[in-house]
GROMACS .gro file of C-alpha atoms in nm:
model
  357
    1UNK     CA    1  -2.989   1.631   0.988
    2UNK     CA    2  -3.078   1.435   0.657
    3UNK     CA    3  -3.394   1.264   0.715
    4UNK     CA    4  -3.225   0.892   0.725
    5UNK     CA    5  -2.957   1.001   0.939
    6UNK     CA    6  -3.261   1.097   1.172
    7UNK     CA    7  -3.423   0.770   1.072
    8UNK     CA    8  -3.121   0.600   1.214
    9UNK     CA    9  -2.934   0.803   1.532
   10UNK     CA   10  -3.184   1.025   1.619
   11UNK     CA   11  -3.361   0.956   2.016
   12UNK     CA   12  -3.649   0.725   1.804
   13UNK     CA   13  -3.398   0.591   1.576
   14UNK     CA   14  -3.325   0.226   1.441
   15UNK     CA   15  -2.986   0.238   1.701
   16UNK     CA   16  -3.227   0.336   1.987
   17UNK     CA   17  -3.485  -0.011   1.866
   18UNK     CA   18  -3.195  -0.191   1.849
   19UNK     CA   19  -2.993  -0.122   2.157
   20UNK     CA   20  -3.180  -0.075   2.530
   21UNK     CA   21  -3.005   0.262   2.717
   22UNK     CA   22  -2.913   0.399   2.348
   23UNK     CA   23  -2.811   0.770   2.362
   24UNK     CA   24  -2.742   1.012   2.051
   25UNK     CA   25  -2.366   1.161   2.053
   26UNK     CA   26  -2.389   1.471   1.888
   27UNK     CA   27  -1.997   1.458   1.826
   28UNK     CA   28  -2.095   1.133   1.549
   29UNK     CA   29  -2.424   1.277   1.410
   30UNK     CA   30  -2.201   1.524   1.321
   31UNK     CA   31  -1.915   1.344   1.154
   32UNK     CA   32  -2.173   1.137   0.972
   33UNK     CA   33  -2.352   1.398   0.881
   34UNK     CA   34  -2.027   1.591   0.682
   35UNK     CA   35  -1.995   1.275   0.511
   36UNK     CA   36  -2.331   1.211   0.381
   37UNK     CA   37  -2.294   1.586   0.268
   38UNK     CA   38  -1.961   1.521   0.105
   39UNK     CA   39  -2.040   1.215  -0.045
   40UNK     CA   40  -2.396   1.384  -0.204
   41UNK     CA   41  -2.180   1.650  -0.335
   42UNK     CA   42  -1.850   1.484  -0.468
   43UNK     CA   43  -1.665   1.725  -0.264
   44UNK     CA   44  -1.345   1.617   0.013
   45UNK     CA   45  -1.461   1.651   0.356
   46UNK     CA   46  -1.229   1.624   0.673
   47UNK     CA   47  -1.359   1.552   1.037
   48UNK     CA   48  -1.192   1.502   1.378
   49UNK     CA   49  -1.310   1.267   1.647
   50UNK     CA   50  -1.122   1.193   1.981
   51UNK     CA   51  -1.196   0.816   2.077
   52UNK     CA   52  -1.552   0.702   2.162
   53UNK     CA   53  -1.699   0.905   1.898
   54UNK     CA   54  -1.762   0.610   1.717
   55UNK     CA   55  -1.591   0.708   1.367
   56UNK     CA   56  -1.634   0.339   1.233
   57UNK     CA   57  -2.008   0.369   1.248
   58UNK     CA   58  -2.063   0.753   1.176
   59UNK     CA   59  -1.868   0.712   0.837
   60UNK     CA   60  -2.037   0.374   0.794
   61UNK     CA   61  -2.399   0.435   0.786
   62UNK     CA   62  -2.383   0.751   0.521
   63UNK     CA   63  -2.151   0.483   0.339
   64UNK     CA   64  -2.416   0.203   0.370
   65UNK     CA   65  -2.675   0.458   0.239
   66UNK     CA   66  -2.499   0.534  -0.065
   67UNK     CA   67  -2.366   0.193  -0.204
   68UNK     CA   68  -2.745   0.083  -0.137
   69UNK     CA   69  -2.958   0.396  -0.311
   70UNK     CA   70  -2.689   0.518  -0.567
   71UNK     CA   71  -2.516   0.177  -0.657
   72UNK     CA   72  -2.179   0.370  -0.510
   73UNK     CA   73  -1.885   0.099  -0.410
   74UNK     CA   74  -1.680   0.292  -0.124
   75UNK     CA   75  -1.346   0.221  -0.047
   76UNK     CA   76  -1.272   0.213   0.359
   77UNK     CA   77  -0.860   0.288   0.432
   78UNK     CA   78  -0.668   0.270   0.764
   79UNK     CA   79  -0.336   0.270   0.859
   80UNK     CA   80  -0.312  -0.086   1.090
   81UNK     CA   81  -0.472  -0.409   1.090
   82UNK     CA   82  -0.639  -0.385   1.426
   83UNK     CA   83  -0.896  -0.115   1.291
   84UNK     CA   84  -0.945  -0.289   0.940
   85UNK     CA   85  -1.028  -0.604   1.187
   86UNK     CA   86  -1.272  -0.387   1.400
   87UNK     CA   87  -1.475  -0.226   1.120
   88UNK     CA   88  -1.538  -0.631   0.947
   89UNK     CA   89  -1.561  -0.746   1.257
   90UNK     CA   90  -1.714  -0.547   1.435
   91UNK     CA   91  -1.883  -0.230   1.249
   92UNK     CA   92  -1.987  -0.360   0.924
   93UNK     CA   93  -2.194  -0.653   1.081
   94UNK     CA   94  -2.386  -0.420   1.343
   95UNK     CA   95  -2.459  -0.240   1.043
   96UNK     CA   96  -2.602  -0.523   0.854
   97UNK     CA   97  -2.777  -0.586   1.153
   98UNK     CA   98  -2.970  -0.224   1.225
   99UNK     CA   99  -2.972  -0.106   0.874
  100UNK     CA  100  -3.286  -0.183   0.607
  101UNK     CA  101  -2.993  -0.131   0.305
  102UNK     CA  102  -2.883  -0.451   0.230
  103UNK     CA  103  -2.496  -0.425   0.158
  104UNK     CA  104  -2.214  -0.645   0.159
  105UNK     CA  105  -1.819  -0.561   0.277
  106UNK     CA  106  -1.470  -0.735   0.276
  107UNK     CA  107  -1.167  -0.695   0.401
  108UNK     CA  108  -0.860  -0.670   0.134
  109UNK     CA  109  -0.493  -0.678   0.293
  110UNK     CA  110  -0.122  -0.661   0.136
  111UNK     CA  111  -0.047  -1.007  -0.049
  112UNK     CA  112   0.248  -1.098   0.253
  113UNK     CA  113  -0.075  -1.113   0.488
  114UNK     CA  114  -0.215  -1.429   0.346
  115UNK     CA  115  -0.078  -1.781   0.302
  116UNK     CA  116   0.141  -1.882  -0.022
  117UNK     CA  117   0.098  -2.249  -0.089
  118UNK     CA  118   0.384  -2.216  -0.345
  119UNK     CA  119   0.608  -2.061  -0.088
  120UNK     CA  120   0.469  -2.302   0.203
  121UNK     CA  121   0.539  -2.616  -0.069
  122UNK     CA  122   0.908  -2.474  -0.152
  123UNK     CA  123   1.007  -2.441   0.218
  124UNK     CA  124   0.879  -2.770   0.338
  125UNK     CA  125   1.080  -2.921   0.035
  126UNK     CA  126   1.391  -2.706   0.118
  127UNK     CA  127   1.330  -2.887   0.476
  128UNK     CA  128   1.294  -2.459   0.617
  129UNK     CA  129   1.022  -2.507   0.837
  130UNK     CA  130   1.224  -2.746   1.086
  131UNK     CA  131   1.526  -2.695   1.296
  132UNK     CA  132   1.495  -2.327   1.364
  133UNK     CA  133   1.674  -2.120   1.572
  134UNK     CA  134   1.451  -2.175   1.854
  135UNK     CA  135   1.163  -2.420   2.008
  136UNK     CA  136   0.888  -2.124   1.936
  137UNK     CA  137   0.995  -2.108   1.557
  138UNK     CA  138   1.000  -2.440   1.525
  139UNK     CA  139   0.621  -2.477   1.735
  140UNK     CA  140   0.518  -2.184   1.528
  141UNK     CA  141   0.623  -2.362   1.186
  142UNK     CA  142   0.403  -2.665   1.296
  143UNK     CA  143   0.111  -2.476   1.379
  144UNK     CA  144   0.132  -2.303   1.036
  145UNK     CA  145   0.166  -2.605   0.845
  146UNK     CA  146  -0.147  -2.772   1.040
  147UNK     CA  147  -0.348  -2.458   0.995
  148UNK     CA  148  -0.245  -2.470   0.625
  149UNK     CA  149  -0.480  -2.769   0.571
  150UNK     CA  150  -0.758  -2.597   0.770
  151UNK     CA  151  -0.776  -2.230   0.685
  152UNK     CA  152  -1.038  -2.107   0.407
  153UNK     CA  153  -0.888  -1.723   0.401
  154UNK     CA  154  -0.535  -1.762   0.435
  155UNK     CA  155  -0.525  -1.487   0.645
  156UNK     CA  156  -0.269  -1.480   0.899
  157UNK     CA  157  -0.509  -1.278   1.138
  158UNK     CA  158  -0.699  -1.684   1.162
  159UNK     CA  159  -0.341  -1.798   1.346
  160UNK     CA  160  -0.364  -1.787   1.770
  161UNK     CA  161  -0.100  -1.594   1.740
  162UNK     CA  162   0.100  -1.345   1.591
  163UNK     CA  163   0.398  -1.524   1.420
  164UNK     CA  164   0.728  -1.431   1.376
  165UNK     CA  165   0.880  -1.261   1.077
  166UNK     CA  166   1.142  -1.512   1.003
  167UNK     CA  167   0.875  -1.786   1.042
  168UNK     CA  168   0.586  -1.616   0.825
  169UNK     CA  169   0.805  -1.560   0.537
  170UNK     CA  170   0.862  -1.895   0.512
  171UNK     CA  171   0.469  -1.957   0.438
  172UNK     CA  172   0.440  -1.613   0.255
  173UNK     CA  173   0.546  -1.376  -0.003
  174UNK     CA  174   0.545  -0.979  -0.155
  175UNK     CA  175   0.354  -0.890  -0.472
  176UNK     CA  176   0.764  -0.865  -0.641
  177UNK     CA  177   0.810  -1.238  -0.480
  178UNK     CA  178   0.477  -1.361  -0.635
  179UNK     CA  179   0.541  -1.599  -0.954
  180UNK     CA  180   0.179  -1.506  -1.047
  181UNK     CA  181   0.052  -1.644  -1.380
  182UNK     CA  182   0.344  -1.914  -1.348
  183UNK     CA  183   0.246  -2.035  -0.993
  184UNK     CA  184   0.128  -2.392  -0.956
  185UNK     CA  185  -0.112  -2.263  -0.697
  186UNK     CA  186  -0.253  -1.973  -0.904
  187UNK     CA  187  -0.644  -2.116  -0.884
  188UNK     CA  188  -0.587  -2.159  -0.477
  189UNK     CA  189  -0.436  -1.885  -0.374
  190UNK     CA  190  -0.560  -1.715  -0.131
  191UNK     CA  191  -0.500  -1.323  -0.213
  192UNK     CA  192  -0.629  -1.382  -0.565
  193UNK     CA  193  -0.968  -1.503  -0.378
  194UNK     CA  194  -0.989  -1.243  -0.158
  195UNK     CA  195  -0.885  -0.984  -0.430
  196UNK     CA  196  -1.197  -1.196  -0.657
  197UNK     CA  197  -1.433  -1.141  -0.341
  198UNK     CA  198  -1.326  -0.749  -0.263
  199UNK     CA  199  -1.450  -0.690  -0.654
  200UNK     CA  200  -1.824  -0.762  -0.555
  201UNK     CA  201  -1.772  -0.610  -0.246
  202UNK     CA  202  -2.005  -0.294  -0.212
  203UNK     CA  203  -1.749  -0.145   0.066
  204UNK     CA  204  -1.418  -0.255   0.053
  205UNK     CA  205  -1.217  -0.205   0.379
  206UNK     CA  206  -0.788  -0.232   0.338
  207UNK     CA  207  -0.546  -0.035   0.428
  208UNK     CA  208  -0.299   0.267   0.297
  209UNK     CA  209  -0.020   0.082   0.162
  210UNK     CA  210  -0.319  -0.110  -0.053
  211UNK     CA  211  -0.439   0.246  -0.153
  212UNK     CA  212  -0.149   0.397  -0.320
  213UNK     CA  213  -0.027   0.085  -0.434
  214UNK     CA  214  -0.350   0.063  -0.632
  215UNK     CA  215  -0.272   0.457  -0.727
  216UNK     CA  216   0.074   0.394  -0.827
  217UNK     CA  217   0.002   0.123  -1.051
  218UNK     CA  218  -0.334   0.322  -1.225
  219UNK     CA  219  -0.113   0.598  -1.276
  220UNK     CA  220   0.123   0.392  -1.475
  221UNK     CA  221  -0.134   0.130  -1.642
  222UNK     CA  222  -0.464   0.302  -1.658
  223UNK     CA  223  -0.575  -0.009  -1.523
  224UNK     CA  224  -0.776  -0.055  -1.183
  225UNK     CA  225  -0.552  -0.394  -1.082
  226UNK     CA  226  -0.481  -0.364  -0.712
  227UNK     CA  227  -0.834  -0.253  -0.546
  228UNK     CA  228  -1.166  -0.291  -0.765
  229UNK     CA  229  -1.279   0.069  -0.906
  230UNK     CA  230  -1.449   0.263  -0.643
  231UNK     CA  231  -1.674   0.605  -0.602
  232UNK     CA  232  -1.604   0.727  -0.266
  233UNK     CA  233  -1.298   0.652  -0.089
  234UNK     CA  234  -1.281   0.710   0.309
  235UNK     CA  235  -0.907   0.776   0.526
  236UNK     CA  236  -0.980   0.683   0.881
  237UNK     CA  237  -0.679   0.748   1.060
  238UNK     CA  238  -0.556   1.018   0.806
  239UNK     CA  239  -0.262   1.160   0.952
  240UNK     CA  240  -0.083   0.847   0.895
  241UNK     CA  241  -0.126   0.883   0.501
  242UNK     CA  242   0.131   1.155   0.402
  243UNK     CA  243   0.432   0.962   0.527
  244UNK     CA  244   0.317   0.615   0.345
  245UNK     CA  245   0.237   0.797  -0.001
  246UNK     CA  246   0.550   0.936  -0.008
  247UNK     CA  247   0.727   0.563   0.032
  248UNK     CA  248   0.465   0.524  -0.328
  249UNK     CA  249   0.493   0.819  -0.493
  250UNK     CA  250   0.812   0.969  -0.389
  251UNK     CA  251   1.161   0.908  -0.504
  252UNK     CA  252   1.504   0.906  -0.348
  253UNK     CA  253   1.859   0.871  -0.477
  254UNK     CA  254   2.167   0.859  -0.262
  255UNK     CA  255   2.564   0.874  -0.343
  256UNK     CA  256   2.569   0.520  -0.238
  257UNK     CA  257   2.326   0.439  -0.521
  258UNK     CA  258   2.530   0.656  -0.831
  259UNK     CA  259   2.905   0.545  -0.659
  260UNK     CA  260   2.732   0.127  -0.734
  261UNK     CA  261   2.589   0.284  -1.090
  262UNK     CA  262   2.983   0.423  -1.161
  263UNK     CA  263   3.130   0.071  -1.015
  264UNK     CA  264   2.920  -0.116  -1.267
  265UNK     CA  265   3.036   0.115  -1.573
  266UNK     CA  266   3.374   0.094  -1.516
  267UNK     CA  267   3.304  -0.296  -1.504
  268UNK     CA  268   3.206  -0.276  -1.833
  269UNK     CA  269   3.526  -0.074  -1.968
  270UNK     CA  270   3.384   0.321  -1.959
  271UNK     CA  271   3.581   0.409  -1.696
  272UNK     CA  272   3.554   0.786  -1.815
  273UNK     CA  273   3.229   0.765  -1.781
  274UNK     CA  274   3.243   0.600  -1.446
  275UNK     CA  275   3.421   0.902  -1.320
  276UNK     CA  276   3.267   1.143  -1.460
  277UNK     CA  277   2.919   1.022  -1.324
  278UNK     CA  278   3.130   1.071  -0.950
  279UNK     CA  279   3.256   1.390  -0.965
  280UNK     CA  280   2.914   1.548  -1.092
  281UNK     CA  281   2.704   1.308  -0.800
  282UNK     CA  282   3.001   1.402  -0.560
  283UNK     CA  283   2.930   1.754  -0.669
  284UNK     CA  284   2.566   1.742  -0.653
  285UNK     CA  285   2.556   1.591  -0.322
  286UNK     CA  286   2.808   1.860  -0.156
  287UNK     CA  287   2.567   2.099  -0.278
  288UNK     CA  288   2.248   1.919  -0.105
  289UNK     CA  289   2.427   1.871   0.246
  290UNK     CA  290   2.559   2.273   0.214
  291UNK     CA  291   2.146   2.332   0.192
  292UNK     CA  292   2.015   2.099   0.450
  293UNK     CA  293   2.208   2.285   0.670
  294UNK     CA  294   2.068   2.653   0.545
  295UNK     CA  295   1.790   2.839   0.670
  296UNK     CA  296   1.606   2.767   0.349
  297UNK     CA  297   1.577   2.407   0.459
  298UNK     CA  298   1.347   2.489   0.722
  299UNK     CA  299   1.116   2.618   0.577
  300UNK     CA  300   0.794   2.434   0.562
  301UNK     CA  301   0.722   2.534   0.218
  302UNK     CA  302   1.051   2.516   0.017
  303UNK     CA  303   1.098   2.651  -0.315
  304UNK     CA  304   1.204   2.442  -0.621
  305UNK     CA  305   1.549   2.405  -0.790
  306UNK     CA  306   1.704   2.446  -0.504
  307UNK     CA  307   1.994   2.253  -0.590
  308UNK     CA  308   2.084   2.230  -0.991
  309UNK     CA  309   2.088   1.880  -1.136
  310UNK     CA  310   2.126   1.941  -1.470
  311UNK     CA  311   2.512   1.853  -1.478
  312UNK     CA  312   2.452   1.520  -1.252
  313UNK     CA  313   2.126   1.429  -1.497
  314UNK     CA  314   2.368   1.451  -1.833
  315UNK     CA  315   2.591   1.236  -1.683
  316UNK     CA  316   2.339   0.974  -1.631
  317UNK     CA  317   2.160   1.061  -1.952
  318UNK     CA  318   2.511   1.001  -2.135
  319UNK     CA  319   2.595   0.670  -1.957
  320UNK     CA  320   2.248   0.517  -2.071
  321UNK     CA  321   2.239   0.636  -2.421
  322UNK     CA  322   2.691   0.450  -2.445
  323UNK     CA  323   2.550   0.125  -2.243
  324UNK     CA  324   2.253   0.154  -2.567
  325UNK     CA  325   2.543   0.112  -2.817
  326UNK     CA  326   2.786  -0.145  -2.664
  327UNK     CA  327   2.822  -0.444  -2.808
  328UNK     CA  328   3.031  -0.719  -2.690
  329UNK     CA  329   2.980  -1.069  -2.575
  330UNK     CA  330   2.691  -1.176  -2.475
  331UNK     CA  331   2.760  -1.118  -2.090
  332UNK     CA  332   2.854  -0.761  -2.120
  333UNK     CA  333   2.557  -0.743  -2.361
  334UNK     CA  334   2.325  -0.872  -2.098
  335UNK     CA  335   2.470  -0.653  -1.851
  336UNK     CA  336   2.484  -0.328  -2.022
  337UNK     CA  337   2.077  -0.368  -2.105
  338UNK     CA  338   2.016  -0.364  -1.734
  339UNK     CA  339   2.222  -0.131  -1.661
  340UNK     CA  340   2.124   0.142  -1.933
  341UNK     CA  341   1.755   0.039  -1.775
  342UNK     CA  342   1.840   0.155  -1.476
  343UNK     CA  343   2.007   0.422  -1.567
  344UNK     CA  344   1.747   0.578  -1.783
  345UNK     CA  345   1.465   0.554  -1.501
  346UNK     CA  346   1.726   0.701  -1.276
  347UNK     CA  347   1.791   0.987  -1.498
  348UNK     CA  348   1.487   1.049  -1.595
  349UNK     CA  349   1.364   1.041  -1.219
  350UNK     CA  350   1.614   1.296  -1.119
  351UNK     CA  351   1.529   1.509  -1.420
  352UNK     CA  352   1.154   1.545  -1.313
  353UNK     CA  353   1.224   1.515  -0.955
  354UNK     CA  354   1.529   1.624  -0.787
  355UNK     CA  355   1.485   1.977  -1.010
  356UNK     CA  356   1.130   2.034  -0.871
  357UNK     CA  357   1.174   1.866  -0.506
   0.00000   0.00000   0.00000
């Protein structure tokens, strides 16, 4: 064991001077122990530990160690709210407590977890927070708009309870709701603080859809804008990651989506177009369901090309570069700009995606 891991679990510890009764569990010694070494190294490192191991803590303390000695910021992930709570709650402060390091943590959520003033303002002037469907949504309403005039954080965790969608979003909003620059509120809100406090945060504890969020928009800006740039990153309750990266990272198209695309060229006069963009989608997507139901399909590791896209991709490809060149009134104008926008991303998603999924 590294000497301050020894320093701080081991029998003589600063756990067994802090707590009466304290016994070492070899199971988190361990787990800490493969991160410190990880961490030290640069290098991934993946542990497994059933509940009462103590995960929040063994990951804590080599993180603690680091962001004191080697000015290190770590980056804490899980997949729900109640562990983010635990480890600010709970974790971080014991650590602050037993640990010589001086450090400091916060906790960084999605932007629809804290207050909007702007949106609060809007819906009490829209008269949205009163005559609900029911007495709770209405009672609910009140309490937000008397805790509105209270709370410091803006976190909806502060409420006494947990309020209903169709209330919340009446006092909230998503990052693509957000007026940002142009909000009245933009000095008092309440993300933007917490964002502000996160960046001199020497651990910073959110969650996944925070992570690739942040990882999406770095890819595309270069730019560290969601979470503050970090050293180490640690994914407590991993197994939940693959399934929210692919909602960031991965990319989906649907007939449904290419018939609207066709409906909205033939709108704007191009009918050929229109159905020529069908017949190669209709084509394309005969040739998908033929190979979900195929042995090849289920196969764990699945081989690329499987279904050629070329002919669907020039269809696209040719309706974005005519929607480039119309010009008529100022409507269709308008409309043909957003729609050759669309149609571009679309075609060039499928190009470097559906080929290579």
């Amino acid at each position: 064991m590294n000497d301050y891991l020894s320093d701080v679990f081991g029998e003589q510890g600063l756990f067994a001077a802090h707590f009466p009764g304290y016994e070492m569990r070899e199971g988190q010694v361990a787990l800490a122990r493969m991160v410190d070494e990880a961490m030290r190294s640069s290098r991934h490192g993946l542990g497994e530990g059933p509940c009462g191991t103590g995960k929040g803590v063994a990951y804590g303390v080599p993180s603690v160690w680091h962001v004191h000695h080697e000015k290190r910021r770590v980056v804490i992930t899980t997949a729900n709210i109640a562990l983010q709570e635990q480890l600010v709650e709970k974790d971080l402060p014991l650590l602050t407590e037993v640990l010589p390091w001086p450090f400091t943590f916060a906790l960084l959520k999605g932007r629809n977890n804290y207050l909007c003033l702007d949106r609060l303002r809007e819906s009490e002037a829209r008269g949205e927070l009163s005559g609900l469907y029911d007495d709770d949504q209405d009672r609910q309403a009140e309490q937000i708009l008397e805790w509105a005039h209270q709370t410091e954080t803006g976190d909806v965790s502060e409420l006494p309870f947990v309020p209903l969608p169709q209330v919340w979003s009446k006092a909230s909003v998503s990052s693509e709701e957000c007026k940002g620059e142009d909000c009245p509120f933009r000095d008092d809100c309440f993300f933007e603080r917490a964002r502000k406090i996160a960046k001199e945060a020497n651990i910073v504890v959110t969650n996944y859809h925070m992570l690739f969020a942040h990882l999406a928009v770095r890819r595309e800006t270069g730019q560290d804008l969601v979470l503050p740039p970090f050293d180490f990153l640690v994914c407590d309750e991993a197994h939940e990651a693959a399934e929210i990266a692919r909602d960031f990272f991965g990319f989906t198209v649907s007939a449904h989506t290419i018939n609207r695309l066709a409906r909205s060229v033939a709108d704007l006069g191009e009918r050929r177009l229109a159905d020529s963009v069908r017949q190669k989608a209709s084509e394309f997507f005969d040739r998908v369901s033929v190979y979900a139901r195929s042995s090849s399909y289920r196969c764990r590791l699945r081989q690329p090309s499987f279904v050629p896209s070329s002919n669907l991709v020039r269809s696209l490809e040719e309706i974005a570069e005519e929607c480039d060149e119309i010009s008529a009134d100022d409507r269709n104008e308008r409309e043909a700009r957003s729609l050759a926008k669309k149609t571009s991303r679309l075609s060039t998603l499928a190009a470097d995606r559906i080929s290579e999924a």
